[in-house]
Amino acid sequence: MAGKYERLAAHLATLPADQVSVELTFAEVDRLVGGLPPSARTVRQWWANSSHGQALAWREAGWHVDTVKFADRRVRFVRGQVGGSRADRLAAARSGAVPARSGQRRL
């Protein structure tokens, strides 16, 4: 992982192993990453657990975004993997890693 979101990932990675969630203000995240884009303050999709650079950072650190509170300017991260791009989920389904919708595994 490279880029401006490494410090956010490092921060999350250094939290105690028994800490299952952390809530950060947008200002805290802003300081960690050297400036949030305006869309992070208004667009929920920016915080999606997707394959975009910022999401890859927190996902690779073992966290995902659980809640975004725009009125309070806060984001809650929860330990554990969730999300991924649609392409990731489709590839996993084709490989048999997750059950297909019919309840059967695809080969």
PDB file of C-alpha atoms in Angstrom:
ATOM      1  CA  MET A   1       0.000   0.000   0.000  1.00  0.00           C
ATOM      2  CA  ALA A   2       1.426   3.356  -0.948  1.00  0.00           C
ATOM      3  CA  GLY A   3       0.274   6.891  -0.681  1.00  0.00           C
ATOM      4  CA  LYS A   4      -1.296   9.347   1.626  1.00  0.00           C
ATOM      5  CA  TYR A   5      -3.444   6.820   3.502  1.00  0.00           C
ATOM      6  CA  GLU A   6      -0.508   4.822   4.920  1.00  0.00           C
ATOM      7  CA  ARG A   7      -0.507   6.851   8.144  1.00  0.00           C
ATOM      8  CA  LEU A   8      -4.189   6.099   8.717  1.00  0.00           C
ATOM      9  CA  ALA A   9      -3.530   2.391   8.180  1.00  0.00           C
ATOM     10  CA  ALA A  10      -0.529   2.534  10.519  1.00  0.00           C
ATOM     11  CA  HIS A  11      -2.611   4.261  13.187  1.00  0.00           C
ATOM     12  CA  LEU A  12      -5.325   1.614  12.977  1.00  0.00           C
ATOM     13  CA  ALA A  13      -2.762  -1.202  12.938  1.00  0.00           C
ATOM     14  CA  THR A  14      -1.178   0.018  16.180  1.00  0.00           C
ATOM     15  CA  LEU A  15      -4.404  -0.059  18.188  1.00  0.00           C
ATOM     16  CA  PRO A  16      -4.563  -2.793  20.856  1.00  0.00           C
ATOM     17  CA  ALA A  17      -5.632  -6.186  19.515  1.00  0.00           C
ATOM     18  CA  ASP A  18      -8.569  -6.329  21.938  1.00  0.00           C
ATOM     19  CA  GLN A  19      -9.940  -2.986  20.734  1.00  0.00           C
ATOM     20  CA  VAL A  20     -12.738  -3.861  18.332  1.00  0.00           C
ATOM     21  CA  SER A  21     -13.750  -0.352  17.267  1.00  0.00           C
ATOM     22  CA  VAL A  22     -12.507   3.204  17.175  1.00  0.00           C
ATOM     23  CA  GLU A  23     -14.281   6.439  16.371  1.00  0.00           C
ATOM     24  CA  LEU A  24     -12.229   9.222  14.827  1.00  0.00           C
ATOM     25  CA  THR A  25     -13.223  12.756  13.970  1.00  0.00           C
ATOM     26  CA  PHE A  26     -12.856  13.910  10.397  1.00  0.00           C
ATOM     27  CA  ALA A  27     -10.227  16.340  11.749  1.00  0.00           C
ATOM     28  CA  GLU A  28      -8.193  13.443  13.177  1.00  0.00           C
ATOM     29  CA  VAL A  29      -8.359  11.530   9.898  1.00  0.00           C
ATOM     30  CA  ASP A  30      -7.542  14.754   8.044  1.00  0.00           C
ATOM     31  CA  ARG A  31      -4.345  15.174  10.103  1.00  0.00           C
ATOM     32  CA  LEU A  32      -3.351  11.531   9.619  1.00  0.00           C
ATOM     33  CA  VAL A  33      -3.719  11.604   5.842  1.00  0.00           C
ATOM     34  CA  GLY A  34      -2.508  15.131   5.220  1.00  0.00           C
ATOM     35  CA  GLY A  35      -5.879  16.435   4.098  1.00  0.00           C
ATOM     36  CA  LEU A  36      -9.217  14.840   3.335  1.00  0.00           C
ATOM     37  CA  PRO A  37     -10.853  15.672   0.011  1.00  0.00           C
ATOM     38  CA  PRO A  38     -14.096  17.689   0.246  1.00  0.00           C
ATOM     39  CA  SER A  39     -16.112  14.628  -0.837  1.00  0.00           C
ATOM     40  CA  ALA A  40     -15.072  12.788   2.354  1.00  0.00           C
ATOM     41  CA  ARG A  41     -17.067  15.345   4.328  1.00  0.00           C
ATOM     42  CA  THR A  42     -20.276  15.017   2.318  1.00  0.00           C
ATOM     43  CA  VAL A  43     -20.410  11.776   0.289  1.00  0.00           C
ATOM     44  CA  ARG A  44     -21.005   8.428   2.023  1.00  0.00           C
ATOM     45  CA  GLN A  45     -19.536   6.514  -0.919  1.00  0.00           C
ATOM     46  CA  TRP A  46     -16.107   8.006  -0.165  1.00  0.00           C
ATOM     47  CA  TRP A  47     -16.102   5.919   3.039  1.00  0.00           C
ATOM     48  CA  ALA A  48     -17.278   2.724   1.319  1.00  0.00           C
ATOM     49  CA  ASN A  49     -15.251  -0.408   2.032  1.00  0.00           C
ATOM     50  CA  SER A  50     -14.311  -0.634  -1.625  1.00  0.00           C
ATOM     51  CA  SER A  51     -11.184  -1.003  -3.715  1.00  0.00           C
ATOM     52  CA  HIS A  52     -10.327   2.717  -3.676  1.00  0.00           C
ATOM     53  CA  GLY A  53      -7.017   3.767  -2.159  1.00  0.00           C
ATOM     54  CA  GLN A  54      -8.388   5.020   1.141  1.00  0.00           C
ATOM     55  CA  ALA A  55     -10.493   1.886   1.666  1.00  0.00           C
ATOM     56  CA  LEU A  56      -7.617  -0.412   0.765  1.00  0.00           C
ATOM     57  CA  ALA A  57      -5.584   1.271   3.498  1.00  0.00           C
ATOM     58  CA  TRP A  58      -8.016   0.564   6.322  1.00  0.00           C
ATOM     59  CA  ARG A  59      -8.960  -2.841   4.925  1.00  0.00           C
ATOM     60  CA  GLU A  60      -5.316  -3.952   4.676  1.00  0.00           C
ATOM     61  CA  ALA A  61      -4.861  -2.824   8.289  1.00  0.00           C
ATOM     62  CA  GLY A  62      -7.716  -5.178   9.234  1.00  0.00           C
ATOM     63  CA  TRP A  63     -10.495  -2.605   9.727  1.00  0.00           C
ATOM     64  CA  HIS A  64     -13.643  -1.457   7.931  1.00  0.00           C
ATOM     65  CA  VAL A  65     -15.889   1.580   8.147  1.00  0.00           C
ATOM     66  CA  ASP A  66     -19.007   0.803  10.128  1.00  0.00           C
ATOM     67  CA  THR A  67     -20.647   4.208  10.544  1.00  0.00           C
ATOM     68  CA  VAL A  68     -20.160   7.710   9.178  1.00  0.00           C
ATOM     69  CA  LYS A  69     -21.816  10.571  11.066  1.00  0.00           C
ATOM     70  CA  PHE A  70     -21.674  13.593   8.794  1.00  0.00           C
ATOM     71  CA  ALA A  71     -23.491  15.885  11.253  1.00  0.00           C
ATOM     72  CA  ASP A  72     -20.929  15.045  13.961  1.00  0.00           C
ATOM     73  CA  ARG A  73     -18.027  14.760  11.502  1.00  0.00           C
ATOM     74  CA  ARG A  74     -17.046  11.346  12.829  1.00  0.00           C
ATOM     75  CA  VAL A  75     -16.300   7.927  11.376  1.00  0.00           C
ATOM     76  CA  ARG A  76     -16.376   4.611  13.227  1.00  0.00           C
ATOM     77  CA  PHE A  77     -14.002   1.837  12.207  1.00  0.00           C
ATOM     78  CA  VAL A  78     -14.568  -1.757  13.327  1.00  0.00           C
ATOM     79  CA  ARG A  79     -11.927  -4.452  13.334  1.00  0.00           C
ATOM     80  CA  GLY A  80     -12.423  -7.160  10.718  1.00  0.00           C
ATOM     81  CA  GLN A  81     -12.736  -7.451   6.980  1.00  0.00           C
ATOM     82  CA  VAL A  82     -15.888  -6.539   5.137  1.00  0.00           C
ATOM     83  CA  GLY A  83     -16.735  -5.208   1.738  1.00  0.00           C
ATOM     84  CA  GLY A  84     -14.530  -5.281  -1.276  1.00  0.00           C
ATOM     85  CA  SER A  85     -15.339  -4.359  -4.802  1.00  0.00           C
ATOM     86  CA  ARG A  86     -18.121  -6.027  -6.734  1.00  0.00           C
ATOM     87  CA  ALA A  87     -15.430  -7.659  -8.862  1.00  0.00           C
ATOM     88  CA  ASP A  88     -13.820  -9.107  -5.706  1.00  0.00           C
ATOM     89  CA  ARG A  89     -17.125 -10.587  -4.556  1.00  0.00           C
ATOM     90  CA  LEU A  90     -17.907 -12.046  -7.983  1.00  0.00           C
ATOM     91  CA  ALA A  91     -14.451 -13.608  -8.234  1.00  0.00           C
ATOM     92  CA  ALA A  92     -14.863 -15.149  -4.781  1.00  0.00           C
ATOM     93  CA  ALA A  93     -18.272 -16.541  -5.743  1.00  0.00           C
ATOM     94  CA  ARG A  94     -16.884 -18.062  -8.953  1.00  0.00           C
ATOM     95  CA  SER A  95     -14.012 -19.670  -7.061  1.00  0.00           C
ATOM     96  CA  GLY A  96     -16.351 -21.316  -4.561  1.00  0.00           C
ATOM     97  CA  ALA A  97     -15.081 -19.211  -1.668  1.00  0.00           C
ATOM     98  CA  VAL A  98     -18.620 -18.080  -0.892  1.00  0.00           C
ATOM     99  CA  PRO A  99     -21.897 -19.831  -1.647  1.00  0.00           C
ATOM    100  CA  ALA A 100     -23.694 -18.779  -4.803  1.00  0.00           C
ATOM    101  CA  ARG A 101     -27.189 -17.339  -4.469  1.00  0.00           C
ATOM    102  CA  SER A 102     -28.738 -20.726  -5.151  1.00  0.00           C
ATOM    103  CA  GLY A 103     -27.050 -22.055  -2.041  1.00  0.00           C
ATOM    104  CA  GLN A 104     -24.686 -24.217  -4.081  1.00  0.00           C
ATOM    105  CA  ARG A 105     -21.008 -23.638  -4.522  1.00  0.00           C
ATOM    106  CA  ARG A 106     -19.811 -22.877  -7.993  1.00  0.00           C
ATOM    107  CA  LEU A 107     -16.931 -24.864  -9.379  1.00  0.00           C
TER     108      LEU A 107
END
